[in-house]
mmCIF file of C-alpha atoms and ligand atoms in Angstrom:
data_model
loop_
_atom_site.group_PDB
_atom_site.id
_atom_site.type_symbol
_atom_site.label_atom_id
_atom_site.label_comp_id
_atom_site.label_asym_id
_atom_site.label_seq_id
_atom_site.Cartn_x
_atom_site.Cartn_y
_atom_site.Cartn_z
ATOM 1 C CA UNK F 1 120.792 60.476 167.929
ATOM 2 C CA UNK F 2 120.381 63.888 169.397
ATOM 3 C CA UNK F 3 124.113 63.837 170.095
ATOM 4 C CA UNK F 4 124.826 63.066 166.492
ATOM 5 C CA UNK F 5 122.714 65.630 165.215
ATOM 6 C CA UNK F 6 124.171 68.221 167.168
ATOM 7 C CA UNK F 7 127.371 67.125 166.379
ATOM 8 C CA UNK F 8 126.707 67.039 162.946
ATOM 9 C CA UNK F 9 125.360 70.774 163.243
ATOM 10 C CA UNK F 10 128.427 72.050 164.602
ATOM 11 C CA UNK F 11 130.760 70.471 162.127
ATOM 12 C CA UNK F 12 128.273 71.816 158.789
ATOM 13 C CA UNK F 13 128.438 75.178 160.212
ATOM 14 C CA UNK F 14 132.175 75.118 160.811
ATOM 15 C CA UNK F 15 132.403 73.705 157.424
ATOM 16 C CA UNK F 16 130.509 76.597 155.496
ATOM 17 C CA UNK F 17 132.423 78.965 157.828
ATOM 18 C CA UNK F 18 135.545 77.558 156.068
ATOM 19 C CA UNK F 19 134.199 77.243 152.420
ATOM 20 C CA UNK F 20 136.492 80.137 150.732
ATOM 21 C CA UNK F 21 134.616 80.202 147.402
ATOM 22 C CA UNK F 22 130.853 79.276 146.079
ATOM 23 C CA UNK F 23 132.030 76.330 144.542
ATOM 24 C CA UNK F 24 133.658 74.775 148.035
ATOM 25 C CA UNK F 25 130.183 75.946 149.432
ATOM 26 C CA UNK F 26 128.161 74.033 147.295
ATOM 27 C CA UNK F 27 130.253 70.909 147.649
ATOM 28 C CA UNK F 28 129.469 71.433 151.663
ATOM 29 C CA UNK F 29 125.859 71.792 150.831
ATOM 30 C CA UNK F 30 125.900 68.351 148.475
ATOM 31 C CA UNK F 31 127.887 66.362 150.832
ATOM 32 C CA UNK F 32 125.767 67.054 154.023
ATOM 33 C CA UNK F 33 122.391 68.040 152.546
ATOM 34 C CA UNK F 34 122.270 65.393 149.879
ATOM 35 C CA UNK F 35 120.356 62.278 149.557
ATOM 36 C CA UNK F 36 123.467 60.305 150.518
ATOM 37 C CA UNK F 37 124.373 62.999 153.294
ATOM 38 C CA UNK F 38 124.815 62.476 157.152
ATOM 39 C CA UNK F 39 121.388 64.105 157.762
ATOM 40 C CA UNK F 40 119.521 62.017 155.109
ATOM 41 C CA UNK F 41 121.212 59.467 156.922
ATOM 42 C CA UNK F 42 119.895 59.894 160.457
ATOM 43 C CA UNK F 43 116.242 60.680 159.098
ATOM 44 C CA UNK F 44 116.304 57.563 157.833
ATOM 45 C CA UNK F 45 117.139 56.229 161.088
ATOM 46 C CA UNK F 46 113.874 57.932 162.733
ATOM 47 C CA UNK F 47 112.024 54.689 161.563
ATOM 48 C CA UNK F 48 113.682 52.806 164.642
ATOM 49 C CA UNK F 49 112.126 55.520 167.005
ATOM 50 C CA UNK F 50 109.693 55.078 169.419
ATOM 51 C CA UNK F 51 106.391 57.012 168.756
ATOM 52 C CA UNK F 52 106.729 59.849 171.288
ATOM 53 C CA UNK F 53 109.883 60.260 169.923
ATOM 54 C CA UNK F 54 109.521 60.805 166.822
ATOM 55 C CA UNK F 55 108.074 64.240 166.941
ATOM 56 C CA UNK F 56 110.749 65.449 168.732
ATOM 57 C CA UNK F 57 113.405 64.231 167.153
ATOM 58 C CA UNK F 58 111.423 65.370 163.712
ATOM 59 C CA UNK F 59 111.361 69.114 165.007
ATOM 60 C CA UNK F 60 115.317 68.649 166.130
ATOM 61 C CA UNK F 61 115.947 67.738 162.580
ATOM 62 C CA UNK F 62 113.675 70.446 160.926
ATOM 63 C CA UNK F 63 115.583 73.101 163.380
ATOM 64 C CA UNK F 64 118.897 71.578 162.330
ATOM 65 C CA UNK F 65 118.218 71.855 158.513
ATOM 66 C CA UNK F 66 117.018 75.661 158.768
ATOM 67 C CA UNK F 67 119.630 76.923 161.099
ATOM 68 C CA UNK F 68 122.087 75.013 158.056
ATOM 69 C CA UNK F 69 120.661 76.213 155.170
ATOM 70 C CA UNK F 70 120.549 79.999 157.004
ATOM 71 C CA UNK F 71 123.771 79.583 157.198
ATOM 72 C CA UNK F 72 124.070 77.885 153.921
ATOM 73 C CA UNK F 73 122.149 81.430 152.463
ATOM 74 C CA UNK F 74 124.397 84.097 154.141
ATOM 75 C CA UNK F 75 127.810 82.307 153.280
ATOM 76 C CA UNK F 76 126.418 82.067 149.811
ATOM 77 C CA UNK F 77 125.718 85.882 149.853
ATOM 78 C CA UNK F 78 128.800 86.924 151.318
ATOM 79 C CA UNK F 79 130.558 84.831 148.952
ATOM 80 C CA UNK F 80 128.714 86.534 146.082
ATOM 81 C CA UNK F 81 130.022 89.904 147.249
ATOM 82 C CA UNK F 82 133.428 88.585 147.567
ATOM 83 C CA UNK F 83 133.584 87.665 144.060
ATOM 84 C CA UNK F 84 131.895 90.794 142.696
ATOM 85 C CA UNK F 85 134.227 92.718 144.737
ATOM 86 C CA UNK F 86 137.273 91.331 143.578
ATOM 87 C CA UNK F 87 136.499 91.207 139.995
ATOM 88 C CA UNK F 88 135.987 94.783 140.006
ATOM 89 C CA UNK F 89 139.632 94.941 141.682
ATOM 90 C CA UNK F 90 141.022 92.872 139.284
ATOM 91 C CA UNK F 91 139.486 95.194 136.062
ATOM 92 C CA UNK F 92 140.330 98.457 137.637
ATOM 93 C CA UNK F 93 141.618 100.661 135.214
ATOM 94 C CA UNK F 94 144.483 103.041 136.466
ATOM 95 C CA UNK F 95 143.631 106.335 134.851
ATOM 96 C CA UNK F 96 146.608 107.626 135.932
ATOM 97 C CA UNK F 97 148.619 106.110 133.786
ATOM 98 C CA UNK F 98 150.173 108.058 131.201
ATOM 99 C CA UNK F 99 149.098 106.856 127.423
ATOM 100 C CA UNK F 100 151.397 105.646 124.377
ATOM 101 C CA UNK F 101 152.311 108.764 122.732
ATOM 102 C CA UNK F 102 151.408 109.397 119.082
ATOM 103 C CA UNK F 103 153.712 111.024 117.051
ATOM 104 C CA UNK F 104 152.287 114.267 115.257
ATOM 105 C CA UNK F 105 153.430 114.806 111.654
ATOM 106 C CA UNK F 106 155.741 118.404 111.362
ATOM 107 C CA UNK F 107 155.162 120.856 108.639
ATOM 108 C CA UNK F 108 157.350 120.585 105.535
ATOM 109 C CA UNK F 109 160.155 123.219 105.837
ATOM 110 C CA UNK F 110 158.676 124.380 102.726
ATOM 111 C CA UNK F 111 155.460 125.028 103.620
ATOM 112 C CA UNK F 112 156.470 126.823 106.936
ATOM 113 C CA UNK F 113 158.959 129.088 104.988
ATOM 114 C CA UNK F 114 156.176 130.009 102.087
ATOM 115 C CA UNK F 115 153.543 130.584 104.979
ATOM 116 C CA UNK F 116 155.943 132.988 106.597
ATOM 117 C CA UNK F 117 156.084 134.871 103.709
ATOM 118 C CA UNK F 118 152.438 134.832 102.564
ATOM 119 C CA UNK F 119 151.664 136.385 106.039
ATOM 120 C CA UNK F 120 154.327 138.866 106.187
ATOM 121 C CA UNK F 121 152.968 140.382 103.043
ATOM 122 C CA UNK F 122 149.469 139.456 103.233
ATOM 123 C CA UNK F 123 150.153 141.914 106.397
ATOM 124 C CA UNK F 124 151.743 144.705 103.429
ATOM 125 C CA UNK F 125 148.136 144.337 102.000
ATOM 126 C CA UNK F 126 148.945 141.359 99.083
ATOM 127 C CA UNK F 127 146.311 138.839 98.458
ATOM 128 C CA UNK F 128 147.396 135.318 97.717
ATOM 129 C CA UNK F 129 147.005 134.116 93.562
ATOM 130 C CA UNK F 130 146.895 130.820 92.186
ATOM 131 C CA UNK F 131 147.698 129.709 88.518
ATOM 132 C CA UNK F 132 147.881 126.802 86.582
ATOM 133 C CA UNK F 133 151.137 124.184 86.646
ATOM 134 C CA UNK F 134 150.209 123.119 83.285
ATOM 135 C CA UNK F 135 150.320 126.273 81.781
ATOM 136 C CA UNK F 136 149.965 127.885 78.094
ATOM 137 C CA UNK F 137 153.071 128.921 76.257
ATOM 138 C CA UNK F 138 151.484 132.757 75.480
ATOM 139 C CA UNK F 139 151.054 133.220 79.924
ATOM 140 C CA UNK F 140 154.791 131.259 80.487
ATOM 141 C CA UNK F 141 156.025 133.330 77.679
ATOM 142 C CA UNK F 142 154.454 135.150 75.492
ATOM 143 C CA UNK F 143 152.641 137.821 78.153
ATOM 144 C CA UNK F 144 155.501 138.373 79.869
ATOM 145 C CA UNK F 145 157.774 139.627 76.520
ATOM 146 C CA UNK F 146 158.743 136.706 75.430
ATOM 147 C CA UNK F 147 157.832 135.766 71.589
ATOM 148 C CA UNK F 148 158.232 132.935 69.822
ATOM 149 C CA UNK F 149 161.879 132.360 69.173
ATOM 150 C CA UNK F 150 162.873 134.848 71.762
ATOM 151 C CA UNK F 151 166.715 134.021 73.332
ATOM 152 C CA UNK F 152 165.758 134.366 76.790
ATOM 153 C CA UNK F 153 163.548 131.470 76.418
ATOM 154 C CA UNK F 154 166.536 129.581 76.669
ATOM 155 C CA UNK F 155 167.095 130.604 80.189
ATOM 156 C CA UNK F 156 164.277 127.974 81.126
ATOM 157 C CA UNK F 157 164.528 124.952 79.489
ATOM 158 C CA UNK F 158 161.244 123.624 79.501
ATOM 159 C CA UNK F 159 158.774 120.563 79.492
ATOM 160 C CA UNK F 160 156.195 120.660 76.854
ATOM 161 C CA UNK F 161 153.797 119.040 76.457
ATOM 162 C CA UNK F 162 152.288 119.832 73.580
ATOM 163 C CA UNK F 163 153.295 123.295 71.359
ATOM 164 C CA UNK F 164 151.350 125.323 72.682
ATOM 165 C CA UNK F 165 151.194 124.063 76.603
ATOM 166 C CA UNK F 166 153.984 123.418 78.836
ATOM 167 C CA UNK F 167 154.623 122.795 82.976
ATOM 168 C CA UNK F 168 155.521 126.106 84.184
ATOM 169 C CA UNK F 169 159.012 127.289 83.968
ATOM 170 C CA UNK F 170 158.312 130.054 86.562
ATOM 171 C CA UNK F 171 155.164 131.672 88.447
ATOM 172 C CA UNK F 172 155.298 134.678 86.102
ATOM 173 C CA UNK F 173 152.238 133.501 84.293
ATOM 174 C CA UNK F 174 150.429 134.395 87.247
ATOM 175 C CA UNK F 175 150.752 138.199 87.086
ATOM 176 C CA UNK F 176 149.571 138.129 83.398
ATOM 177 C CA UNK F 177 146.535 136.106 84.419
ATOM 178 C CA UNK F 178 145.767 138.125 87.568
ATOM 179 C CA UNK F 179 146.724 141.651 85.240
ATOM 180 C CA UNK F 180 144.484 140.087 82.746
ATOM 181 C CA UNK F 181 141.804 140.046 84.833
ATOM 182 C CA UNK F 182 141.602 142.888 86.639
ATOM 183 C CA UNK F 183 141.040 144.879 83.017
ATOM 184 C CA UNK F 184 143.232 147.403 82.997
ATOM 185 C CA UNK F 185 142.056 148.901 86.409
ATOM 186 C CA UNK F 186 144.025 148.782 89.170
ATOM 187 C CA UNK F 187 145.420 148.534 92.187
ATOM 188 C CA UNK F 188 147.139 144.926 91.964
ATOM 189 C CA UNK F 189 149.026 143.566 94.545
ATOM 190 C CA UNK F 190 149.810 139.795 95.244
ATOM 191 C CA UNK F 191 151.832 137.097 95.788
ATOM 192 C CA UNK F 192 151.557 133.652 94.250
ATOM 193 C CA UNK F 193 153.237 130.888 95.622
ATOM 194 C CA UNK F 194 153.378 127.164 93.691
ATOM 195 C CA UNK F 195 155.656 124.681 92.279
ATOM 196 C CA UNK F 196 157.308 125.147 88.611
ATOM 197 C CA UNK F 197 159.333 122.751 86.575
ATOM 198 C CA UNK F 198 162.655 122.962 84.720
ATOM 199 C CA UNK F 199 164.685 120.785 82.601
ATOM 200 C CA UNK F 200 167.561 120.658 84.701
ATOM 201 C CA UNK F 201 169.459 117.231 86.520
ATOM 202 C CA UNK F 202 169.020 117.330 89.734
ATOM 203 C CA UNK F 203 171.871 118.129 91.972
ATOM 204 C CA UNK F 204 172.404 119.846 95.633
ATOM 205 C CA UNK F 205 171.397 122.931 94.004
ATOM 206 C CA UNK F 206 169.154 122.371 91.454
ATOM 207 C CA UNK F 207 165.760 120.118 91.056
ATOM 208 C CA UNK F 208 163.468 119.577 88.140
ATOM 209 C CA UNK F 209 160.775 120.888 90.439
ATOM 210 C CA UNK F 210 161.062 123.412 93.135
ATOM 211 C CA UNK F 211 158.892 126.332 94.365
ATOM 212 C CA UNK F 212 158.758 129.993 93.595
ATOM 213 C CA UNK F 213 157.024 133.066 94.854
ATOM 214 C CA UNK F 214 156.088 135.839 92.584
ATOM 215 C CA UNK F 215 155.149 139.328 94.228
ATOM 216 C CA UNK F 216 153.733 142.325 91.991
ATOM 217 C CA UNK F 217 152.096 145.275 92.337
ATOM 218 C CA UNK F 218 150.456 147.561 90.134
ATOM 219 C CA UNK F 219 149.543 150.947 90.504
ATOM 220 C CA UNK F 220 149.561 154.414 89.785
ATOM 221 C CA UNK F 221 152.687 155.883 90.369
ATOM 222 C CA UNK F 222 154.485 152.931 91.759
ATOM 223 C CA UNK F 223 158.060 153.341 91.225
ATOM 224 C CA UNK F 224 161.605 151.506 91.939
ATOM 225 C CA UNK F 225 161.900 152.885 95.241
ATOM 226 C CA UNK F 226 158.469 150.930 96.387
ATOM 227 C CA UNK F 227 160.324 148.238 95.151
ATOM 228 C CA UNK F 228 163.268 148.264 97.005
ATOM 229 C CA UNK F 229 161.963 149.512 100.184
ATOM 230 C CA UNK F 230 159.715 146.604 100.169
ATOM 231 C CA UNK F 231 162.116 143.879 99.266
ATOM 232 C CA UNK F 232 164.161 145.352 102.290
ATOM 233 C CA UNK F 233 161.368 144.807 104.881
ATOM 234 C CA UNK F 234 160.724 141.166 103.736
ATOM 235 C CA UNK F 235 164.846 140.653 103.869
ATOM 236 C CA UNK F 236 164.711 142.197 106.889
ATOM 237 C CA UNK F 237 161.728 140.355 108.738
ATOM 238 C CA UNK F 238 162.970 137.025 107.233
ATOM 239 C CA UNK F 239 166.530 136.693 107.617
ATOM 240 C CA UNK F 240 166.976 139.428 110.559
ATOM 241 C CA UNK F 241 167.310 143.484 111.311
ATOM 242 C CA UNK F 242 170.663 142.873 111.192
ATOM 243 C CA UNK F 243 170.669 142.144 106.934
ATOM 244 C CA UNK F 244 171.590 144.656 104.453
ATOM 245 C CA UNK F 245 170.424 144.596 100.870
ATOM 246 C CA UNK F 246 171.799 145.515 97.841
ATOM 247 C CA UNK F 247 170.160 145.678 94.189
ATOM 248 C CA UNK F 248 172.342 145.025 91.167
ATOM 249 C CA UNK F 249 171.552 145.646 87.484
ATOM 250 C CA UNK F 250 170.092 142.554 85.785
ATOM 251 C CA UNK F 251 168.005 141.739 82.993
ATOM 252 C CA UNK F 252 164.661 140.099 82.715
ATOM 253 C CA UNK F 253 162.354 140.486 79.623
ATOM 254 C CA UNK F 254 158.910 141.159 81.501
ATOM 255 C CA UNK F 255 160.684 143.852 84.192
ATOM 256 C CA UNK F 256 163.031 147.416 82.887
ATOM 257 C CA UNK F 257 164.519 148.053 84.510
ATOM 258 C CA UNK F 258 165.912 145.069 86.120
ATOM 259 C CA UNK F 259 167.406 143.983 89.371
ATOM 260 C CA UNK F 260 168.988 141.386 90.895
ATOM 261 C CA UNK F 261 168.729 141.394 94.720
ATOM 262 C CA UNK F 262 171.521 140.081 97.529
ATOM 263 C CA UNK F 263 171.731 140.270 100.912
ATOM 264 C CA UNK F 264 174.838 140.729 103.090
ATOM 265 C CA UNK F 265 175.968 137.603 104.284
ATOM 266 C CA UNK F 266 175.205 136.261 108.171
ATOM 267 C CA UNK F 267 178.137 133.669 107.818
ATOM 268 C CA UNK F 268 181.335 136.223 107.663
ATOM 269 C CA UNK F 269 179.260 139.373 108.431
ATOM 270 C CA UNK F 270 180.411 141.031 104.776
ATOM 271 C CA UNK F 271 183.617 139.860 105.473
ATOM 272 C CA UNK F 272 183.740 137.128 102.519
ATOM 273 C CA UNK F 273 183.720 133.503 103.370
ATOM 274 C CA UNK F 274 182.696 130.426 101.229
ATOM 275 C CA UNK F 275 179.123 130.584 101.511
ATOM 276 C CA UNK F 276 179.099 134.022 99.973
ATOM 277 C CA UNK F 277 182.278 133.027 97.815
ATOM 278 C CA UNK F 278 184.253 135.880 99.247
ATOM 279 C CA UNK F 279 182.067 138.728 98.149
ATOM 280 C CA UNK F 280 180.228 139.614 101.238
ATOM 281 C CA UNK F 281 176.904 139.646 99.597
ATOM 282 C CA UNK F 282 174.622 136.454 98.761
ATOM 283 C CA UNK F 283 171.866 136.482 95.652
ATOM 284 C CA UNK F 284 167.812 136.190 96.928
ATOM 285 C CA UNK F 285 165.623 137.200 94.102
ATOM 286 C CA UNK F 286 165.038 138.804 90.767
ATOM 287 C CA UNK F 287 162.763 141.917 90.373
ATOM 288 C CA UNK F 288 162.591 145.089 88.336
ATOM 289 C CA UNK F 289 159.583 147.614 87.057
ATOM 290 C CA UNK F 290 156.880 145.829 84.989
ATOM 291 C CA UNK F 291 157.696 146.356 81.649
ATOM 292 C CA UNK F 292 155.979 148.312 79.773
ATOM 293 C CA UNK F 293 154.733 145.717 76.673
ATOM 294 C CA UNK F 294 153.704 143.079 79.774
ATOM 295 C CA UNK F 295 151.237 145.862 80.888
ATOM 296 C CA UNK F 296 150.266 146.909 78.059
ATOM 297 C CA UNK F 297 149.594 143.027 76.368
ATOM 298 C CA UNK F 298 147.286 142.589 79.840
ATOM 299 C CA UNK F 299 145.033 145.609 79.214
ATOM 300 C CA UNK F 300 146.462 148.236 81.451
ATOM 301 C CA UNK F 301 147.578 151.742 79.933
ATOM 302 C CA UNK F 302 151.450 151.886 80.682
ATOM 303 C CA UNK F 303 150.906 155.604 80.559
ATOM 304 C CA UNK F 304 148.567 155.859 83.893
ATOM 305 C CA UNK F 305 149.708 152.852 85.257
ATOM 306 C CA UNK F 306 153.414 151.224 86.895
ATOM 307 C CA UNK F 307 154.230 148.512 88.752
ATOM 308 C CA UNK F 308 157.208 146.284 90.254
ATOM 309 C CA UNK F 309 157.588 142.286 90.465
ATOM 310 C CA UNK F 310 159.890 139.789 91.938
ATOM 311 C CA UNK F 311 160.422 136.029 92.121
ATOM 312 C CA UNK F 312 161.995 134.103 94.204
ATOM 313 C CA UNK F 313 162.654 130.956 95.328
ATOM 314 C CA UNK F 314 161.823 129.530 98.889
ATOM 315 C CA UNK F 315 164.079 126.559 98.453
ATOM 316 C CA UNK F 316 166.848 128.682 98.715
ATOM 317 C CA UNK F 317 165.569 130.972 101.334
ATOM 318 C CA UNK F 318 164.765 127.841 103.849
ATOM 319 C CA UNK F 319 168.649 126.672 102.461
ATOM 320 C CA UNK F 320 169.965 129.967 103.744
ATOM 321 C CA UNK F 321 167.807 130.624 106.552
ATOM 322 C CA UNK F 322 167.865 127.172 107.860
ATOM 323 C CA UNK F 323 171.292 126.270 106.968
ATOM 324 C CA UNK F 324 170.409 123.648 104.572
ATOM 325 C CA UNK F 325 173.174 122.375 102.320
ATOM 326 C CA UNK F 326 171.280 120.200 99.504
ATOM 327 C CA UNK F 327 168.032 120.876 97.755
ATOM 328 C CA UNK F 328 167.206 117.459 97.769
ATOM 329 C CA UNK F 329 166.681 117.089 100.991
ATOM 330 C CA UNK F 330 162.843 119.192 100.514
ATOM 331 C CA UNK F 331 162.135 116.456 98.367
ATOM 332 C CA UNK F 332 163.546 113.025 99.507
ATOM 333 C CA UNK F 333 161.384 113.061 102.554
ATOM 334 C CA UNK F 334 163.463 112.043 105.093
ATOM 335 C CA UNK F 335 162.048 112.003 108.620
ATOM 336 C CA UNK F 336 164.929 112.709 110.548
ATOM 337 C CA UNK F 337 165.427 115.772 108.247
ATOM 338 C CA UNK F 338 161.611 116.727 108.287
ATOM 339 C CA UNK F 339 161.060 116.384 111.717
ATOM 340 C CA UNK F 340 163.454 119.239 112.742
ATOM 341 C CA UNK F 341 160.958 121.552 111.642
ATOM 342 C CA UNK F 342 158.226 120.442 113.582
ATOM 343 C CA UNK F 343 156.135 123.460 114.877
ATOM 344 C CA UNK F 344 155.500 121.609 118.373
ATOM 345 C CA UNK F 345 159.128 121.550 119.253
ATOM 346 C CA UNK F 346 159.219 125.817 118.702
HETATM 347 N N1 DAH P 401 160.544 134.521 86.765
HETATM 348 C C1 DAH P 401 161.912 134.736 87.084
HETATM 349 C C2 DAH P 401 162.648 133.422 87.102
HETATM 350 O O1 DAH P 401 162.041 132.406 87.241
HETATM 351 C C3 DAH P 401 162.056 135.388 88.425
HETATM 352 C C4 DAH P 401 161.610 136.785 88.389
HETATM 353 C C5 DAH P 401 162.497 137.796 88.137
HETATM 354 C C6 DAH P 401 160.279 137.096 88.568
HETATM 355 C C7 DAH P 401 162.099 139.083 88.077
HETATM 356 C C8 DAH P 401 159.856 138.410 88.515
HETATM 357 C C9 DAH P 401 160.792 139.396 88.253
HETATM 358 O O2 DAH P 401 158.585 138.780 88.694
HETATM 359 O O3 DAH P 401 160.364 140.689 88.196
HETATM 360 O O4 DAH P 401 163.842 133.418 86.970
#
């Protein structure tokens, strides 16, 4: 009986030794330690014993249980750690790897060209002026020297939408507002950027909506040459040193007198090629001296005071500057187009 317990002893140990998880552990513990287990089994056999040797035997079998379920214990511990160990292997996060990119949105090419220009002449001194799209007939017209009936009306066909109110043809209406309310007192000097509408079919260089910039500046003793030596520093920063300007007589019913302004052409160098349609020069902007009648309908005395204006459009300045062949392509969104002007890839 001894033999057998000692027996059985060295095969339970050997057998937790062995167990690789807490479940094969437990199954040692119910198959040995259980009621229908070896062990159980040889207690049971005690009965047969002789008196004296009962106790002995009793204490061999108490001696063989503890030094078992000691065993039993640190298996069962170092199993634990096992597990805990390896889940936290398992869940490890690699830090090192890189992340899914996200893709950043780009700035419209318009919005990058108009911000150019708002700070190169916010850094002349201009302040930036808003208007209304949906404008009144007397600030689209009417301010700016153009009655009722007037033929240069023509020049924009418009969307009304009622007699009296209209979408913007132009950001013109701006400088009679801002004139307006500065009351006859100056100095005035800003630019307004927005969108304006025309009736026009769209094609690669026209759009029933597009943007403009209007500059103007009003002052005592401004005169033409403020004009054009300003219009040749924003050619100049914008398109290059290398750019020549030219003004040409125009006409415009809020500006006398008037001006039409080009800039040599990058393409053939002056030369004449088909971007410039063999002249050399290529048309920017309109501009000219505030005319008299516009000051005077906003409140300023044209006697003390002079100014100059220009518009222009940044459609066609991102067209030339960017080498953009179709209007459009501000407007149909595109990504492929868009995304060439991301600011990240600068
Ligand atoms: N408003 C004009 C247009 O839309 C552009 C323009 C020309 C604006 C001359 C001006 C200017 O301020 O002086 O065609």
């Amino acid at each position: 009986m001894q033999e057998r317990l000692q027996e059985l002893q060295t095969e339970v140990l050997q057998k937790i030794e062995q167990s690789e998880n807490l479940k094969e552990l437990n199954e040692v513990r119910v198959a040995y330690l259980g009621k229908k287990g070896p062990i159980t089994e040889v207690l049971r056999g005690m009965g047969k014993l002789s008196a004296e040797e009962r106790p002995k035997m009793g204490a061999l079998v108490n001696e063989v249980r503890e030094a078992i379920s000691v065993k039993l214990e640190e298996k069962q511990k170092e199993l634990e750690e096992a597990e805990v160990l390896e889940k936290l292997a398992s869940e490890t996060i690699d830090v090192t790897l890189p992340g899914r990119p996200v893709k950043a949105g780009s700035h419209h090419p318009l919005t990058k060209i108009i911000e150019e220009i708002e700070d190169l002449f916010i850094g002349m001194g201009y302040q930036v002026a808003e208007g209304p799209e949906v404008e009144k007939d007397y600030y689209n017209f009417e301010a700016l020297n153009l009655p009722k009936g007037h033929p240069a009306r023509d020049m924009q066909d418009s969307f009304y939408i009622s007699e009296e109110i209209l979408l913007r043809t132009h950001t013109s209406p701006v400088q009679a507002r801002t004139m307006e309310k500065h009351q006859g007192k100056g100095p005035v000097k800003i630019i307004c950027p927005g969108k304006v509408y025309r009736r026009d079919n769209d094609d690669a260089t026209h759009s029933h909506q597009f943007m403009q910039i209007e500059g103007l500046v009003i002052d005592e003793n401004i005169r033409m040459s403020d004009l054009k030596g300003t219009l040749e520093v924003f050619a100049k920063k914008i398109f290059g040193e290398d750019r020549e300007i030219r003004l040409r007589p125009s006409f415009f019913p809020f500006t006398e007198p008037s001006v039409e302004m080009d800039i040599s052409c990058k393409i053939c160098g002056g030369k004449g090629c088909s971007v410039c349609k063999g002249t050399g020069w290529i048309e920017i902007l309109g501009a000219g001296m505030v005319h008299p009648n516009v000051l005077e309908m906003a409140g300023f005395d044209s006697k003390k005071y002079t100014g100059f204006a220009f518009g222009m459009g940044p459609e066609r300045i991102a067209m030339l500057k960017y080498g953009i062949d179709d209007i459009r392509h501000f407007y149909t969104n595109d990504v492929r187009f868009l995304t060439q002007f991301s600011r990240h890839e600068e």
